[in-house]
Short mmCIF file of C-alpha atoms in Angstrom, two decimals:
data_model
loop_
_atom_site.label_atom_id
_atom_site.label_comp_id
_atom_site.label_asym_id
_atom_site.label_seq_id
_atom_site.Cartn_x
_atom_site.Cartn_y
_atom_site.Cartn_z
CA MET A 111 -6.59 34.42 28.72
CA ALA A 112 -9.70 34.52 26.49
CA SER A 113 -11.97 35.18 29.45
CA LEU A 114 -9.71 38.00 30.62
CA LEU A 115 -9.87 39.70 27.19
CA GLN A 116 -13.66 39.20 27.04
CA SER A 117 -14.04 40.88 30.44
CA LEU A 118 -12.23 43.97 29.11
CA ILE A 119 -14.40 44.43 25.99
CA PRO A 120 -17.14 46.49 27.74
CA TYR A 121 -14.62 49.13 28.79
CA HIS A 122 -12.92 51.84 26.68
CA PRO A 123 -10.58 51.87 24.82
CA PHE A 124 -11.05 48.10 24.38
CA LYS A 125 -14.72 48.58 23.54
CA ALA A 126 -14.06 51.02 20.64
CA LEU A 127 -11.27 48.79 19.31
CA TYR A 128 -13.47 45.69 19.48
CA VAL A 129 -16.42 47.39 17.73
CA LEU A 130 -14.09 48.54 14.96
CA ILE A 131 -12.68 45.07 14.48
CA VAL A 132 -16.12 43.44 14.48
CA ALA A 133 -17.49 45.93 12.00
CA LEU A 134 -14.65 45.30 9.63
CA SER A 135 -14.97 41.54 10.05
CA ILE A 136 -18.66 41.48 9.39
CA SER A 137 -18.30 43.72 6.34
CA LEU A 138 -15.77 41.30 4.93
CA ARG A 139 -17.63 38.11 5.76
CA ALA A 140 -21.18 39.26 4.92
CA PRO A 141 -20.76 38.84 1.06
CA PHE A 142 -19.52 35.29 1.69
CA TRP A 143 -22.53 34.48 3.86
CA PHE A 144 -24.85 35.89 1.22
CA LEU A 145 -23.28 33.75 -1.52
CA CYS A 146 -23.42 30.64 0.63
CA LEU A 147 -27.14 31.10 1.23
CA ILE A 148 -28.08 31.40 -2.47
CA PRO A 149 -28.65 27.65 -2.79
CA ARG A 150 -31.92 26.95 -1.01
CA PHE A 151 -30.70 23.68 0.52
CA LEU A 152 -28.01 25.62 2.45
CA ARG A 153 -30.49 28.02 4.08
CA GLN A 154 -31.48 27.64 7.78
CA HIS A 155 -35.13 26.75 6.74
CA PRO A 156 -36.36 25.44 3.43
CA SER A 157 -39.23 27.96 3.25
CA TRP A 158 -37.03 31.03 3.85
CA THR A 159 -36.14 33.50 1.17
CA LEU A 160 -32.52 34.56 0.56
CA ARG A 161 -33.22 37.85 2.34
CA GLN A 162 -34.74 36.13 5.38
CA SER A 163 -31.82 33.66 5.67
CA PHE A 164 -29.19 36.33 5.29
CA MET A 165 -30.84 38.74 7.80
CA VAL A 166 -31.30 36.09 10.45
CA LYS A 167 -27.63 35.13 10.09
CA LEU A 168 -26.56 38.79 10.29
CA LEU A 169 -28.70 39.46 13.33
CA SER A 170 -27.39 36.36 15.14
CA VAL A 171 -23.79 37.52 14.69
CA ALA A 172 -24.68 41.07 15.74
CA SER A 173 -26.55 40.01 18.84
CA HIS A 174 -23.62 37.85 19.98
CA HIS A 175 -21.15 40.75 19.66
CA ALA A 176 -23.64 43.22 21.28
CA SER A 177 -23.75 40.97 24.35
CA LEU A 178 -19.99 41.15 24.64
CA VAL A 179 -19.82 44.86 24.32
CA ARG A 180 -22.66 45.28 26.78
CA ASP A 181 -23.32 48.90 26.07
CA HIS A 182 -25.35 51.05 28.47
CA PRO A 183 -28.16 52.63 26.44
CA HIS A 184 -28.62 56.33 27.00
CA TRP A 185 -31.61 56.96 29.28
CA SER A 186 -33.43 60.09 28.22
CA LEU A 187 -36.93 61.39 28.97
CA SER A 188 -36.72 64.15 26.40
CA PRO A 189 -39.35 64.09 23.67
CA GLY A 190 -36.86 63.86 20.80
CA THR A 191 -38.36 63.21 17.40
CA GLU A 192 -41.57 61.96 19.00
CA LYS A 193 -42.27 65.53 20.09
CA GLU A 194 -45.81 65.96 21.46
CA ARG A 195 -46.49 62.17 21.23
CA TYR A 196 -43.93 61.58 24.03
CA GLU A 197 -45.16 61.79 27.56
CA CYS A 198 -43.37 61.68 30.92
CA ILE A 199 -45.04 59.79 33.74
CA PRO A 200 -44.12 60.38 37.41
CA PRO A 201 -44.38 57.45 39.86
CA SER A 202 -47.77 57.17 41.38
CA GLN A 203 -48.33 58.57 44.85
CA LYS A 204 -50.89 55.86 45.53
CA ASP A 205 -50.02 52.76 47.51
CA ILE A 206 -49.69 50.53 44.47
CA TYR A 207 -46.09 49.24 44.83
CA ARG A 208 -46.39 46.32 47.18
CA GLY A 209 -44.90 42.90 47.80
CA VAL A 210 -42.38 42.03 45.14
CA LEU A 211 -42.25 45.70 44.03
CA LYS A 212 -40.96 46.85 47.43
CA ASP A 213 -37.11 46.87 47.33
CA ARG A 214 -34.57 48.50 49.55
CA GLU A 215 -32.54 49.76 46.55
CA ILE A 216 -34.85 49.96 43.58
CA LYS A 217 -37.54 52.58 43.83
CA PRO A 218 -40.23 53.81 41.36
CA VAL A 219 -39.05 56.68 39.23
CA GLU A 220 -40.34 58.91 36.42
CA VAL A 221 -40.66 57.07 33.16
CA GLY A 222 -41.72 57.96 29.62
CA GLY A 223 -43.68 56.62 26.69
CA THR A 224 -44.81 57.34 23.14
CA TRP A 225 -48.37 57.47 21.81
CA TYR A 226 -49.22 55.86 18.46
CA PRO A 227 -50.42 56.94 15.97
CA THR A 228 -51.25 60.30 17.59
CA VAL A 229 -51.62 61.77 21.08
CA TYR A 230 -54.55 60.29 23.00
CA GLY A 231 -57.20 62.86 24.00
CA PRO A 232 -59.99 62.78 26.62
CA SER A 233 -62.63 62.71 23.84
CA ASP A 234 -61.16 59.43 22.54
CA ALA A 235 -62.09 57.45 25.61
CA LYS A 236 -65.61 56.79 24.29
CA ARG A 237 -64.46 55.53 20.95
CA LYS A 238 -61.30 53.41 21.29
CA ALA A 239 -59.42 51.10 23.65
CA VAL A 240 -55.77 51.70 24.49
CA ILE A 241 -53.00 49.16 24.20
CA LEU A 242 -50.13 49.52 26.74
CA HIS A 243 -47.20 47.88 25.00
CA LEU A 244 -43.91 46.81 26.67
CA HIS A 245 -41.06 46.33 24.21
CA GLY A 246 -38.67 43.45 23.99
CA GLY A 247 -34.87 43.40 24.13
CA ALA A 248 -33.88 40.91 26.89
CA PHE A 249 -34.42 43.73 29.45
CA VAL A 250 -31.18 45.37 28.27
CA VAL A 251 -32.00 47.07 24.97
CA GLY A 252 -34.98 48.95 23.36
CA ASP A 253 -36.87 52.08 24.37
CA GLY A 254 -40.40 52.00 23.01
CA ARG A 255 -39.86 54.90 20.63
CA LYS A 256 -40.61 54.81 16.92
CA SER A 257 -37.07 53.86 15.83
CA ASP A 258 -37.33 50.76 18.13
CA LEU A 259 -41.00 49.91 18.21
CA GLY A 260 -42.29 51.37 14.92
CA HIS A 261 -42.89 48.02 13.18
CA GLY A 262 -44.83 46.52 16.01
CA THR A 263 -47.01 49.56 16.76
CA ALA A 264 -47.83 49.84 13.05
CA LEU A 265 -49.16 46.31 13.16
CA LEU A 266 -51.28 47.11 16.24
CA THR A 267 -52.73 50.39 14.92
CA SER A 268 -53.38 48.91 11.45
CA HIS A 269 -55.24 45.84 12.66
CA THR A 270 -57.07 47.20 15.74
CA ASP A 271 -59.18 50.23 16.47
CA CYS A 272 -56.86 51.17 19.35
CA TRP A 273 -54.36 53.76 20.41
CA VAL A 274 -51.00 52.33 21.52
CA PHE A 275 -48.79 53.66 24.30
CA GLY A 276 -45.26 52.33 24.08
CA LEU A 277 -43.70 52.47 27.55
CA GLN A 278 -40.02 53.33 28.00
CA TYR A 279 -39.21 51.32 31.08
CA ARG A 280 -35.82 51.11 32.77
CA LEU A 281 -33.26 48.77 31.18
CA SER A 282 -31.27 46.56 33.50
CA SER A 283 -28.19 47.19 31.37
CA ASN A 284 -27.98 50.55 33.24
CA PRO A 285 -26.69 50.69 36.83
CA GLY A 286 -29.35 50.40 39.52
CA CYS A 287 -32.02 49.12 37.16
CA ARG A 288 -32.28 45.42 38.04
CA PHE A 289 -35.56 43.65 38.91
CA PRO A 290 -38.06 44.93 39.95
CA ALA A 291 -37.33 48.29 38.26
CA ALA A 292 -39.00 47.41 34.91
CA LEU A 293 -42.02 45.87 36.65
CA GLN A 294 -42.40 48.98 38.82
CA ASP A 295 -42.40 50.98 35.60
CA ALA A 296 -45.04 48.72 34.09
CA VAL A 297 -47.24 49.36 37.10
CA THR A 298 -46.62 53.08 36.82
CA GLY A 299 -47.58 53.07 33.15
CA TYR A 300 -50.75 51.08 33.77
CA GLN A 301 -51.82 53.36 36.63
CA SER A 302 -51.14 56.41 34.50
CA LEU A 303 -53.69 55.27 31.94
CA LEU A 304 -56.25 54.68 34.79
CA ASP A 305 -55.51 58.17 36.09
CA ARG A 306 -56.34 59.63 32.70
CA GLY A 307 -59.85 58.27 33.14
CA ILE A 308 -59.31 55.31 30.84
CA PRO A 309 -61.24 52.38 32.41
CA ALA A 310 -59.44 49.06 32.81
CA SER A 311 -62.10 47.53 30.62
CA SER A 312 -60.62 49.63 27.82
CA ILE A 313 -57.01 48.78 28.41
CA ILE A 314 -55.18 45.91 26.65
CA LEU A 315 -51.72 44.87 27.83
CA SER A 316 -49.26 43.89 25.11
CA GLY A 317 -45.61 42.88 25.09
CA ASP A 318 -43.00 41.18 22.89
CA SER A 319 -40.26 38.86 24.15
CA ALA A 320 -38.95 40.33 27.44
CA GLY A 321 -41.80 42.82 27.24
CA ALA A 322 -44.27 39.94 27.19
CA ASN A 323 -42.50 38.54 30.25
CA LEU A 324 -43.28 41.87 31.93
CA VAL A 325 -46.93 41.68 30.87
CA ILE A 326 -47.21 38.25 32.48
CA ALA A 327 -45.58 39.60 35.68
CA LEU A 328 -47.92 42.58 35.68
CA LEU A 329 -50.97 40.28 35.29
CA ARG A 330 -49.68 38.12 38.14
CA TYR A 331 -49.23 41.20 40.32
CA ILE A 332 -52.76 42.46 39.50
CA THR A 333 -54.29 39.08 40.40
CA GLU A 334 -52.27 38.86 43.61
CA TYR A 335 -53.32 42.37 44.68
CA PRO A 336 -56.87 42.79 43.34
CA ASP A 337 -57.41 45.75 45.69
CA VAL A 338 -54.48 47.65 44.10
CA LEU A 339 -55.12 47.48 40.36
CA PRO A 340 -58.14 46.35 38.31
CA LYS A 341 -57.81 43.67 35.58
CA PRO A 342 -57.29 44.83 32.01
CA LYS A 343 -59.55 43.84 29.12
CA ALA A 344 -57.07 41.42 27.49
CA ALA A 345 -53.42 40.59 27.02
CA LEU A 346 -51.36 40.14 23.85
CA LEU A 347 -48.14 38.09 24.29
CA TRP A 348 -45.74 38.08 21.35
CA CYS A 349 -42.95 35.46 21.62
CA ALA A 350 -42.95 35.71 25.37
CA TRP A 351 -39.65 35.07 27.12
CA VAL A 352 -41.14 32.78 29.74
CA ASN A 353 -37.98 31.08 30.95
CA PRO A 354 -35.14 33.54 31.47
CA ALA A 355 -33.54 31.31 34.14
CA VAL A 356 -32.65 28.77 31.45
CA ALA A 357 -30.08 31.29 30.16
CA LEU A 358 -28.06 30.67 33.32
CA LYS A 359 -27.47 27.04 32.21
CA PRO A 360 -24.87 25.90 29.66
CA ASN A 361 -25.82 26.38 26.02
CA PRO A 362 -29.38 27.70 26.50
CA CYS A 363 -29.67 28.65 22.82
CA THR A 364 -27.12 26.57 20.97
CA GLY A 365 -28.46 23.45 22.73
CA ASN A 366 -32.00 24.15 21.55
CA ARG A 367 -33.52 22.18 18.71
CA ASN A 368 -34.36 25.44 16.89
CA HIS A 369 -30.99 27.05 17.27
CA LYS A 370 -30.19 27.02 13.54
CA THR A 371 -33.45 28.84 12.70
CA ASP A 372 -33.22 31.63 15.18
CA PHE A 373 -30.96 34.54 15.89
CA LEU A 374 -30.92 34.36 19.74
CA GLN A 375 -27.53 33.67 21.12
CA ASP A 376 -26.30 32.24 24.43
CA ALA A 377 -24.25 35.26 25.40
CA PHE A 378 -27.16 37.70 24.69
CA ALA A 379 -29.65 35.73 26.72
CA GLU A 380 -27.22 35.34 29.58
CA TRP A 381 -26.42 39.04 29.53
CA GLY A 382 -30.13 39.82 29.80
CA VAL A 383 -30.97 37.58 32.66
CA ARG A 384 -27.79 38.30 34.70
CA ALA A 385 -28.42 42.07 34.35
CA TYR A 386 -32.13 41.75 35.20
CA ALA A 387 -31.85 39.25 37.99
CA PRO A 388 -28.36 39.40 39.51
CA ALA A 389 -27.74 37.56 42.79
CA PRO A 390 -29.43 37.41 45.21
CA VAL A 391 -32.50 37.92 42.97
CA ASP A 392 -33.98 34.51 42.18
CA ALA A 393 -34.27 34.20 38.40
CA THR A 394 -36.24 30.99 38.76
CA GLY A 395 -39.10 32.63 40.58
CA PRO A 396 -42.63 33.13 39.19
CA TYR A 397 -42.18 36.87 38.47
CA ILE A 398 -39.11 36.29 36.30
CA SER A 399 -39.50 32.77 34.84
CA PRO A 400 -43.22 32.11 34.79
CA VAL A 401 -43.10 28.99 32.56
CA ASP A 402 -43.55 26.65 35.53
CA TYR A 403 -45.90 28.88 37.49
CA PRO A 404 -49.33 29.10 35.83
CA PHE A 405 -51.85 31.26 37.66
CA ARG A 406 -55.52 32.08 37.52
CA CYS A 407 -56.28 35.16 35.48
CA GLU A 408 -60.02 34.82 34.93
CA GLY A 409 -61.60 37.54 32.87
CA VAL A 410 -58.45 38.46 30.92
CA PRO A 411 -58.32 36.57 27.64
CA MET A 412 -54.77 35.99 26.42
CA TRP A 413 -53.40 35.92 22.88
CA VAL A 414 -50.17 33.82 22.97
CA GLN A 415 -48.16 34.04 19.72
CA PHE A 416 -44.85 32.32 18.85
CA GLY A 417 -42.73 31.39 15.89
CA GLU A 418 -42.65 27.75 14.86
CA VAL A 419 -38.87 27.63 14.56
CA GLU A 420 -37.85 29.98 17.36
CA ILE A 421 -35.82 28.91 20.36
CA LEU A 422 -38.63 29.76 22.80
CA ALA A 423 -41.31 27.78 20.97
CA ASP A 424 -41.41 24.77 23.35
CA ALA A 425 -41.34 26.92 26.46
CA ILE A 426 -44.10 29.17 25.20
CA VAL A 427 -46.32 26.17 24.39
CA GLN A 428 -45.63 24.80 27.86
CA PHE A 429 -46.60 28.13 29.46
CA ALA A 430 -49.78 28.42 27.39
CA GLU A 431 -50.84 24.88 28.21
CA GLY A 432 -50.23 25.46 31.84
CA MET A 433 -52.39 28.58 31.82
CA ARG A 434 -55.11 26.78 29.87
CA GLY A 435 -55.16 24.07 32.56
CA ILE A 436 -56.44 26.50 35.18
CA GLU A 437 -60.21 26.89 35.36
CA GLY A 438 -61.44 30.30 34.23
CA ASN A 439 -58.44 31.14 32.05
CA GLU A 440 -58.93 31.84 28.34
CA VAL A 441 -55.87 31.33 26.16
CA GLU A 442 -55.67 31.60 22.39
CA VAL A 443 -52.44 30.17 20.89
CA HIS A 444 -51.21 31.35 17.50
CA GLU A 445 -48.25 29.67 15.80
CA ASP A 446 -46.51 31.37 12.82
CA LYS A 447 -45.08 28.66 10.53
CA GLY A 448 -41.42 29.06 9.64
CA ALA A 449 -41.02 32.19 11.83
CA PRO A 450 -38.08 32.94 14.19
CA HIS A 451 -38.24 34.93 17.42
CA ASP A 452 -40.10 38.23 17.72
CA ILE A 453 -41.25 38.99 14.24
CA PHE A 454 -43.66 41.41 15.91
CA LEU A 455 -40.73 43.71 16.67
CA ILE A 456 -38.32 43.01 13.78
CA GLY A 457 -40.20 40.91 11.25
CA GLY A 458 -40.14 43.75 8.71
CA MET A 459 -36.35 44.07 8.98
CA LEU A 460 -35.93 40.30 8.71
CA GLY A 461 -38.10 40.04 5.58
CA PHE A 462 -41.10 38.37 7.20
CA LYS A 463 -43.58 41.09 6.20
CA ASP A 464 -46.31 38.77 4.88
CA THR A 465 -46.09 36.56 7.98
CA THR A 466 -46.36 39.55 10.33
CA GLU A 467 -49.32 40.93 8.46
CA ASN A 468 -51.20 37.62 8.62
CA MET A 469 -50.30 37.30 12.29
CA ALA A 470 -51.57 40.80 13.05
CA ARG A 471 -54.68 40.20 11.01
CA ALA A 472 -55.48 37.11 13.04
CA MET A 473 -54.89 38.99 16.28
CA GLY A 474 -57.14 41.81 15.18
CA LYS A 475 -59.94 39.41 14.38
CA TRP A 476 -59.51 37.66 17.76
CA LEU A 477 -59.39 40.99 19.63
CA LYS A 478 -62.45 42.28 17.92
CA GLU A 479 -64.36 39.29 19.34
CA LYS A 480 -63.08 39.96 22.83
CA VAL A 481 -63.21 43.78 23.13
#
């Protein structure tokens, strides 16, 4: 009976009723959670502030319910509040979509993106590098615009001498947008920068969570097809979701040693991977779950960041060590003590401002040595 009711939640009028009930429930329970977290010994982590503990708790509950509602985000290529900073990108006419990117159903389409802090101009090519950033959100939420990516792009622009282009790739929560749609869009975005006359030696790939997964996939694609796309200058991986296939197993998050100190929930992770890689797509393959598939990426130094107490910590370390074990690879690992998942994207909201600033400062110093 419970499974039947759960299957009805994504559809109206059940969705509207469920959202209303959940909103009322959270508003009633939130004060109780806050009071319970006042004693430090009851918080998820001894170093966390009251705000951090409360916000992680609130987000964990919200992400669980969001995965049950499974809303389809509105896909729009209109500039909106980004105005002239927003840019539409048609799929490339060049033969750059090969191998895993060739699909009978999923074809390259026009995508969009937002420039930070201002629109990039031709005269800027001689002065600054460009960071192509792919946002997180388990492949099912997010859009790369300021309301979604503002915190992360502020960190990048404040601690590097770079422009940032936040790509709005297709979300698999929308019909017809499963794998390899997002990876096709990543290739489209990368090629668009090259078409502007920006040399690959001035392009840095960046991604958080699922976006970092896409960066790894894009790097793998570039190395597998060296005649298609040139290698970028460097790659920044923030809390990379390197093992989505694990979400298909029982208790992928609640069974993790860091479950109490992170907001990721079983249902949310499962929603993401089932939408992104539905059967017959193999979620265990190297382009989707790269943790067990290290590859040679010589000439592209990687910055691999993760939170000490996040659910993905062990998997990220495993991936980084695997990449380090291949001759020619250069991997810098940065661990943020006491941090949960993806503080790059939402650290400000969660109350980890100092941690994110220190993290970004360390990245900027590292990048300055490499670029």
